[in-house]
Tab-separated table of C-alpha atoms in Angstrom:
chain	number	residue	atom	x	y	z
A	1	CYS	CA	-5.762	-53.105	-42.281
A	2	TYR	CA	-9.620	-53.599	-43.091
A	3	LEU	CA	-8.900	-49.714	-44.160
A	4	SER	CA	-5.499	-50.444	-45.917
A	5	SER	CA	-5.159	-49.474	-49.350
A	6	GLY	CA	-7.124	-48.768	-52.483
A	7	THR	CA	-10.126	-50.000	-53.047
A	8	LYS	CA	-11.183	-51.565	-49.426
A	9	LYS	CA	-11.042	-47.803	-47.597
A	10	ASN	CA	-14.467	-47.256	-48.774
A	11	ILE	CA	-15.866	-50.940	-47.041
A	12	HIS	CA	-16.778	-50.715	-43.593
A	13	PRO	CA	-15.065	-52.971	-41.515
A	14	PHE	CA	-18.132	-55.575	-40.942
A	15	SER	CA	-20.076	-55.374	-44.005
A	16	ARG	CA	-20.657	-58.236	-46.275
A	17	ARG	CA	-18.575	-57.147	-48.779
A	18	THR	CA	-15.578	-57.049	-46.364
A	19	THR	CA	-16.317	-60.219	-45.445
A	20	ARG	CA	-16.654	-61.999	-48.539
A	21	PHE	CA	-14.180	-59.772	-49.659
A	22	TYR	CA	-11.689	-62.092	-47.388
A	23	ALA	CA	-13.341	-65.308	-47.639
A	24	GLU	CA	-11.761	-65.672	-50.604
A	25	SER	CA	-7.873	-65.127	-49.554
A	26	ILE	CA	-9.185	-67.080	-45.771
A	27	SER	CA	-8.924	-71.276	-46.058
A	28	GLY	CA	-11.556	-73.208	-43.711
A	29	GLU	CA	-9.520	-74.623	-42.189
A	30	GLN	CA	-8.183	-71.713	-40.426
A	31	ILE	CA	-11.394	-70.173	-40.565
A	32	TYR	CA	-11.716	-73.657	-38.006
A	33	GLU	CA	-9.058	-72.338	-36.413
A	34	SER	CA	-9.791	-69.475	-35.401
A	35	LEU	CA	-13.425	-70.208	-34.076
A	36	SER	CA	-11.714	-72.851	-32.315
A	37	HIS	CA	-10.067	-70.818	-29.907
A	38	PHE	CA	-12.715	-68.387	-29.996
A	39	GLY	CA	-14.800	-69.560	-26.642
A	40	GLU	CA	-11.703	-69.360	-24.257
A	41	TYR	CA	-11.953	-66.094	-24.310
A	42	ALA	CA	-15.972	-65.172	-23.831
A	43	GLY	CA	-16.954	-63.742	-20.800
A	44	ARG	CA	-13.797	-63.441	-20.176
A	45	THR	CA	-10.982	-60.386	-19.902
A	46	VAL	CA	-8.126	-59.792	-21.390
A	47	VAL	CA	-5.133	-56.430	-21.140
A	48	ILE	CA	-4.487	-54.967	-24.043
A	49	LYS	CA	-0.916	-52.698	-22.554
A	50	TYR	CA	-0.822	-50.410	-26.164
A	51	GLY	CA	2.237	-48.229	-27.515
A	52	GLY	CA	4.783	-47.849	-29.684
A	53	HIS	CA	4.737	-48.582	-33.198
A	54	ALA	CA	0.547	-49.970	-32.863
A	55	MET	CA	-0.173	-46.771	-31.588
A	56	SER	CA	2.079	-43.517	-33.117
A	57	ASP	CA	1.181	-45.618	-36.722
A	58	ALA	CA	-2.144	-44.259	-38.181
A	59	SER	CA	-3.204	-47.212	-40.180
A	60	ALA	CA	-2.255	-49.229	-36.794
A	61	ALA	CA	-3.855	-47.490	-34.152
A	62	LEU	CA	-7.233	-47.545	-37.239
A	63	CYS	CA	-6.283	-51.445	-37.108
A	64	PHE	CA	-6.246	-51.463	-33.118
A	65	ALA	CA	-9.781	-49.568	-32.450
A	66	GLN	CA	-11.519	-51.588	-34.851
A	67	ASP	CA	-10.376	-55.463	-33.041
A	68	MET	CA	-10.922	-53.705	-30.176
A	69	VAL	CA	-14.826	-53.368	-31.269
A	70	LEU	CA	-14.207	-56.878	-32.504
A	71	LEU	CA	-13.717	-58.263	-29.408
A	72	GLN	CA	-15.976	-56.129	-27.520
A	73	ARG	CA	-18.381	-58.325	-30.499
A	74	LEU	CA	-17.311	-61.380	-29.595
A	75	GLY	CA	-18.028	-61.334	-26.442
A	76	VAL	CA	-14.296	-60.805	-25.292
A	77	ASN	CA	-13.817	-57.350	-22.317
A	78	PRO	CA	-10.815	-56.385	-23.489
A	79	VAL	CA	-9.194	-53.662	-21.519
A	80	VAL	CA	-7.186	-50.813	-22.729
A	81	VAL	CA	-4.126	-49.843	-21.074
A	82	HIS	CA	-1.610	-47.235	-22.525
A	83	GLY	CA	2.318	-45.508	-23.076
A	84	GLY	CA	2.572	-42.812	-24.015
A	85	GLY	CA	6.802	-42.704	-23.494
A	86	PRO	CA	7.863	-41.167	-27.239
A	87	GLN	CA	4.623	-38.293	-27.007
A	88	ILE	CA	5.695	-36.627	-23.501
A	89	GLY	CA	9.050	-36.838	-24.695
A	90	ASN	CA	8.159	-34.424	-28.088
A	91	MET	CA	5.750	-32.286	-25.328
A	92	LEU	CA	9.012	-31.865	-22.604
A	93	GLU	CA	11.472	-31.039	-25.748
A	94	ARG	CA	8.718	-28.149	-27.555
A	95	LEU	CA	8.504	-27.358	-23.399
A	96	SER	CA	11.927	-26.902	-23.833
A	97	ILE	CA	11.746	-29.544	-19.777
A	98	PRO	CA	15.203	-31.598	-20.285
A	99	SER	CA	14.778	-35.330	-19.451
A	100	SER	CA	16.704	-37.807	-17.780
A	101	PHE	CA	16.013	-41.491	-17.609
A	102	ILE	CA	17.963	-44.006	-14.762
A	103	ASP	CA	17.715	-48.304	-16.463
A	104	GLY	CA	14.789	-46.628	-19.006
A	105	LEU	CA	13.100	-45.312	-15.998
A	106	ARG	CA	12.595	-41.554	-16.817
A	107	VAL	CA	13.230	-39.352	-13.921
A	108	THR	CA	10.022	-37.683	-13.750
A	109	ASP	CA	10.347	-33.970	-11.368
A	110	ALA	CA	7.389	-31.407	-10.526
A	111	ALA	CA	6.721	-30.036	-14.495
A	112	THR	CA	8.085	-33.323	-15.978
A	113	VAL	CA	4.990	-35.153	-14.217
A	114	GLU	CA	2.560	-32.130	-15.763
A	115	VAL	CA	2.832	-33.226	-18.460
A	116	ALA	CA	2.861	-36.393	-19.080
A	117	GLU	CA	-0.664	-36.322	-16.687
A	118	MET	CA	-1.507	-33.818	-19.669
A	119	VAL	CA	0.060	-35.680	-22.096
A	120	LEU	CA	-1.186	-39.009	-21.331
A	121	CYS	CA	-4.710	-38.334	-20.396
A	122	GLY	CA	-5.547	-34.862	-21.961
A	123	SER	CA	-4.369	-36.087	-25.036
A	124	ILE	CA	-2.966	-39.711	-26.595
A	125	ASN	CA	-6.225	-41.122	-24.179
A	126	LYS	CA	-9.203	-39.322	-26.001
A	127	GLN	CA	-8.169	-39.344	-28.699
A	128	ILE	CA	-7.713	-43.534	-28.656
A	129	ALA	CA	-11.536	-43.723	-26.387
A	130	ALA	CA	-13.174	-41.281	-29.654
A	131	ALA	CA	-10.728	-44.302	-31.910
A	132	VAL	CA	-12.855	-47.281	-30.243
A	133	THR	CA	-16.141	-44.606	-30.498
A	134	LYS	CA	-15.561	-44.113	-34.063
A	135	ALA	CA	-14.695	-47.447	-34.916
A	136	GLY	CA	-18.316	-49.473	-33.445
A	137	GLY	CA	-17.479	-49.852	-30.123
A	138	HIS	CA	-18.402	-48.507	-26.580
A	139	ALA	CA	-14.842	-46.993	-24.722
A	140	LEU	CA	-14.242	-44.365	-21.718
A	141	GLY	CA	-11.427	-42.422	-21.046
A	142	LEU	CA	-10.206	-42.860	-17.529
A	143	SER	CA	-7.056	-41.713	-15.511
A	144	GLY	CA	-5.740	-44.576	-12.803
A	145	ARG	CA	-6.498	-40.347	-10.579
A	146	ASP	CA	-10.077	-41.375	-11.578
A	147	ASP	CA	-12.654	-42.887	-8.564
A	148	SER	CA	-9.162	-44.315	-7.473
A	149	LEU	CA	-8.602	-46.442	-10.177
A	150	ILE	CA	-4.842	-46.961	-9.531
A	151	LEU	CA	-3.217	-46.437	-6.244
A	152	ALA	CA	0.631	-45.955	-6.312
A	153	GLU	CA	2.971	-45.380	-4.317
A	154	LYS	CA	6.841	-44.268	-5.124
A	155	LEU	CA	9.484	-46.256	-6.895
A	156	ILE	CA	12.924	-46.702	-5.521
A	157	LYS	CA	15.088	-47.591	-7.978
A	158	GLN	CA	18.399	-50.025	-7.034
A	159	VAL	CA	21.864	-49.048	-9.302
A	160	GLN	CA	24.673	-50.573	-9.242
A	161	ASN	CA	26.865	-48.538	-9.245
A	162	ASP	CA	30.633	-48.262	-10.623
A	163	LYS	CA	31.987	-50.336	-7.808
A	164	GLY	CA	29.197	-53.125	-7.771
A	165	GLU	CA	27.425	-51.109	-4.701
A	166	LEU	CA	23.465	-51.133	-4.913
A	167	ASP	CA	22.509	-47.302	-4.673
A	168	LEU	CA	18.992	-45.897	-4.072
A	169	VAL	CA	18.016	-43.767	-5.929
A	170	ASP	CA	14.288	-41.729	-6.024
A	171	LEU	CA	12.934	-41.530	-9.862
A	172	GLY	CA	11.519	-38.433	-8.824
A	173	PHE	CA	7.303	-38.238	-9.639
A	174	VAL	CA	7.513	-42.035	-11.094
A	175	GLY	CA	5.303	-44.825	-8.354
A	176	HIS	CA	4.445	-48.418	-8.591
A	177	PRO	CA	1.096	-50.000	-8.117
A	178	VAL	CA	-0.182	-51.560	-5.398
A	179	ASN	CA	-3.985	-51.636	-6.110
A	180	VAL	CA	-6.649	-51.167	-8.591
A	181	ASN	CA	-10.200	-50.231	-7.857
A	182	ALA	CA	-11.375	-53.722	-9.295
A	183	ASN	CA	-14.594	-52.499	-9.340
A	184	LEU	CA	-14.769	-49.116	-10.941
A	185	LEU	CA	-14.105	-52.042	-14.249
A	186	HIS	CA	-16.213	-54.321	-13.768
A	187	SER	CA	-18.972	-52.496	-13.282
A	188	LEU	CA	-17.535	-50.751	-17.028
A	189	LEU	CA	-17.103	-53.930	-18.566
A	190	ASN	CA	-20.763	-55.626	-17.205
A	191	GLN	CA	-22.084	-51.645	-19.567
A	192	SER	CA	-20.588	-53.459	-22.846
A	193	ILE	CA	-17.368	-49.989	-22.614
A	194	ILE	CA	-14.070	-50.276	-23.146
A	195	PRO	CA	-12.110	-48.688	-20.710
A	196	VAL	CA	-9.298	-46.666	-21.796
A	197	ILE	CA	-6.519	-46.195	-19.057
A	198	ALA	CA	-4.134	-43.319	-18.658
A	199	PRO	CA	-1.379	-44.703	-16.593
A	200	ILE	CA	-1.609	-42.169	-13.727
A	201	ALA	CA	-2.259	-42.883	-10.266
A	202	SER	CA	-2.678	-41.292	-7.379
A	203	ASN	CA	-0.292	-42.074	-3.624
A	204	SER	CA	-1.543	-44.006	-1.552
A	205	LEU	CA	-0.053	-42.466	0.872
A	206	ASN	CA	-0.914	-38.443	-0.243
A	207	PRO	CA	-3.940	-39.517	-2.784
A	208	ASP	CA	-3.185	-35.282	-4.213
A	209	GLN	CA	0.193	-36.076	-5.248
A	210	VAL	CA	0.216	-37.493	-8.753
A	211	LEU	CA	2.596	-40.389	-9.737
A	212	SER	CA	3.439	-41.422	-13.200
A	213	VAL	CA	4.112	-45.642	-13.243
A	214	ASN	CA	5.217	-47.711	-15.867
A	215	ALA	CA	2.960	-47.993	-18.762
A	216	ASP	CA	4.062	-52.048	-18.491
A	217	THR	CA	3.472	-51.988	-14.864
A	218	ALA	CA	-0.163	-50.479	-14.711
A	219	ALA	CA	-1.038	-53.341	-17.039
A	220	GLY	CA	0.612	-56.763	-15.099
A	221	ALA	CA	-1.618	-54.079	-12.464
A	222	VAL	CA	-4.636	-54.466	-13.959
A	223	ALA	CA	-4.880	-58.030	-14.859
A	224	ALA	CA	-4.266	-58.624	-12.311
A	225	ALA	CA	-7.046	-57.453	-10.109
A	226	LEU	CA	-8.996	-58.171	-13.041
A	227	GLY	CA	-8.570	-62.020	-13.007
A	228	ALA	CA	-7.836	-61.261	-16.596
A	229	ALA	CA	-7.228	-64.228	-18.496
A	230	ARG	CA	-4.939	-63.040	-21.064
A	231	LEU	CA	-2.233	-59.728	-20.614
A	232	LEU	CA	-0.812	-58.979	-23.757
A	233	LEU	CA	1.970	-56.468	-23.997
A	234	LEU	CA	2.450	-54.592	-27.557
A	235	THR	CA	5.857	-53.815	-28.963
A	236	ASP	CA	8.205	-53.307	-31.173
A	237	VAL	CA	10.175	-56.687	-30.931
A	238	GLN	CA	8.482	-59.763	-32.610
A	239	GLY	CA	9.175	-61.025	-28.797
A	240	VAL	CA	11.672	-62.231	-27.324
A	241	LEU	CA	14.623	-64.271	-29.487
A	242	ASP	CA	17.102	-66.885	-28.343
A	243	ALA	CA	20.494	-66.819	-29.003
A	244	ASP	CA	19.833	-67.326	-32.606
A	245	SER	CA	16.609	-64.486	-32.540
A	246	ASN	CA	14.447	-66.313	-33.508
A	247	LEU	CA	11.209	-66.764	-30.976
A	248	ILE	CA	11.150	-68.383	-27.761
A	249	GLN	CA	7.352	-69.363	-28.344
A	250	GLU	CA	6.583	-70.064	-24.635
A	251	ILE	CA	8.554	-68.854	-21.573
A	252	THR	CA	7.859	-70.194	-17.284
A	253	PRO	CA	8.856	-69.263	-14.476
A	254	ASN	CA	11.353	-72.102	-14.147
A	255	SER	CA	12.989	-71.302	-17.693
A	256	ALA	CA	13.033	-67.428	-17.362
A	257	LYS	CA	15.886	-67.825	-14.707
A	258	GLY	CA	17.711	-69.547	-16.805
A	259	LEU	CA	16.880	-67.376	-19.852
A	260	VAL	CA	17.720	-64.226	-18.156
A	261	ALA	CA	21.927	-66.194	-16.778
A	262	ASP	CA	22.034	-66.754	-19.949
A	263	GLY	CA	22.134	-63.217	-21.247
A	264	ILE	CA	19.168	-63.782	-23.497
A	265	ILE	CA	16.846	-62.248	-22.077
A	266	ARG	CA	18.346	-58.683	-21.121
A	267	GLY	CA	18.533	-54.820	-21.499
A	268	GLY	CA	14.861	-54.122	-22.110
A	269	MET	CA	13.383	-57.044	-22.341
A	270	LEU	CA	14.280	-57.435	-18.786
A	271	PRO	CA	11.163	-56.046	-17.038
A	272	LYS	CA	8.583	-56.144	-19.120
A	273	ILE	CA	8.966	-60.586	-18.878
A	274	GLN	CA	9.464	-59.621	-14.817
A	275	THR	CA	5.661	-57.763	-15.385
A	276	ALA	CA	4.397	-60.203	-17.335
A	277	LEU	CA	6.201	-63.186	-14.558
A	278	ASP	CA	4.248	-60.795	-12.153
A	279	ALA	CA	0.942	-60.846	-13.521
A	280	VAL	CA	1.094	-65.147	-13.611
A	281	LYS	CA	2.447	-65.381	-10.698
A	282	ALA	CA	-0.471	-62.611	-9.142
A	283	GLY	CA	-3.807	-65.765	-11.135
A	284	VAL	CA	-3.278	-63.668	-14.901
A	285	GLU	CA	-3.309	-67.688	-16.970
A	286	GLY	CA	-0.703	-65.488	-19.728
A	287	ALA	CA	0.473	-62.903	-20.730
A	288	ALA	CA	2.144	-62.496	-24.109
A	289	ILE	CA	4.944	-60.226	-24.854
A	290	VAL	CA	3.876	-59.801	-29.269
A	291	ASP	CA	4.479	-57.740	-31.840
A	292	GLY	CA	2.532	-54.581	-32.155
A	293	ARG	CA	3.967	-54.288	-35.620
A	294	VAL	CA	1.539	-57.221	-37.107
A	295	PRO	CA	-1.602	-55.644	-38.315
A	296	HIS	CA	-4.501	-57.776	-36.109
A	297	THR	CA	-1.410	-58.630	-34.262
A	298	VAL	CA	-3.595	-59.005	-30.661
A	299	LEU	CA	-5.962	-61.117	-33.010
A	300	LYS	CA	-3.801	-63.180	-34.370
A	301	GLU	CA	-2.262	-63.902	-30.706
A	302	LEU	CA	-5.489	-64.930	-28.948
A	303	PHE	CA	-7.224	-66.858	-32.341
A	304	SER	CA	-4.440	-68.846	-33.667
A	305	THR	CA	-2.639	-71.992	-32.903
A	306	PHE	CA	0.761	-69.895	-32.734
A	307	GLY	CA	-0.201	-66.995	-31.507
A	308	SER	CA	2.019	-63.209	-31.629
A	309	GLY	CA	4.543	-62.999	-29.682
A	310	THR	CA	5.928	-65.258	-26.602
A	311	LEU	CA	3.614	-66.185	-24.513
A	312	ILE	CA	4.484	-66.643	-20.574
A	313	VAL	CA	2.950	-69.566	-18.363
A	314	PRO	CA	2.995	-70.481	-14.742
A	315	ASP	CA	4.714	-73.626	-14.544
A	316	HIS	CA	1.734	-76.058	-14.118
A	317	ALA	CA	0.199	-75.190	-16.853
A	318	THR	CA	-1.551	-78.147	-17.558
A	319	ALA	CA	-4.097	-79.107	-21.149
A	320	THR	CA	-6.986	-78.638	-19.377
A	321	SER	CA	-6.144	-74.915	-17.899
A	322	PHE	CA	-4.175	-73.775	-21.173
A	323	PRO	CA	-5.726	-75.484	-24.390
A	324	SER	CA	-4.203	-72.946	-26.802
A	325	SER	CA	-1.442	-73.287	-24.516
A	326	GLN	CA	-0.358	-76.106	-24.303
A	327	LYS	CA	-1.935	-77.009	-28.629
A	328	LYS	CA	0.967	-74.617	-29.597
A	329	LYS	CA	4.248	-76.750	-27.666
A	330	LYS	CA	2.346	-80.024	-29.730
A	331	ILE	CA	1.964	-78.339	-33.146
A	332	GLN	CA	5.761	-77.662	-32.341
A	333	GLN	CA	7.326	-80.546	-31.753
A	334	HIS	CA	5.663	-82.223	-34.463
A	335	ILE	CA	6.609	-79.930	-36.893
A	336	MET	CA	10.096	-80.246	-34.999
């Protein structure tokens, strides 16, 4: 991080002193590599789902805010969709409101969704927007309920019972996005404002009803609506690992089927992969599951050859339409 230790603390993140400091430890080849990727994203939109360690650790959160500002200065249009599950859980515990989960999704009653909206929209959302502004950017905190930014329908979950049969389970005030007001986001991006979105939506059939939306799912819907160049899902793991715990650099819809069948993709990674696959199917050029514990993980994923996690691209990806993806594959094959 720019301000991670000792003598760096008094150096402005974008000052010439900082530039000289880092130039001493970066090779010309690394600089060339990064610069060669800038053109791929200039003037284009990148949607980042922000959560986990990158949001809960103060130093990592500062790095993230500075990275969003840097992206903006490089001509990229970042859009942030954030989570906040642990913070919601802490507040529910403080208020003595019990929590329950089904397949990783919180069962949300009226009291819980009220707390979720309070924490996500009233606390976390404003903290992130303020951090980006403090770092020198322009950000606006939004809820999915603002100007009907995200409309959702109630999510009914299919769960396998002890007999192997599928039961339909009502998760309460939990929703799945059905519409995103892309015009609102384009308007903000055209004014060089970074939208920071809390995943709280209005029910499409009853706008007065509040629905909590999974942050990954909300980010995927936003990326699809904007026709984003990239969707980045920040996690607390490296990405998708193979049977030998090695990072899988790239996945396509076809290869994903085999990885699921073989049990490589399982547990909490399943819904993330599905979100990424849905986004790619909807027109997003690529979706990456990246390690949010790595400093500047967003910059590393976008502007380096090997990225910072697992990249999901369409089956028909070509060197012309996905230059960084193909470059990654070719170099990896050469090394192997």
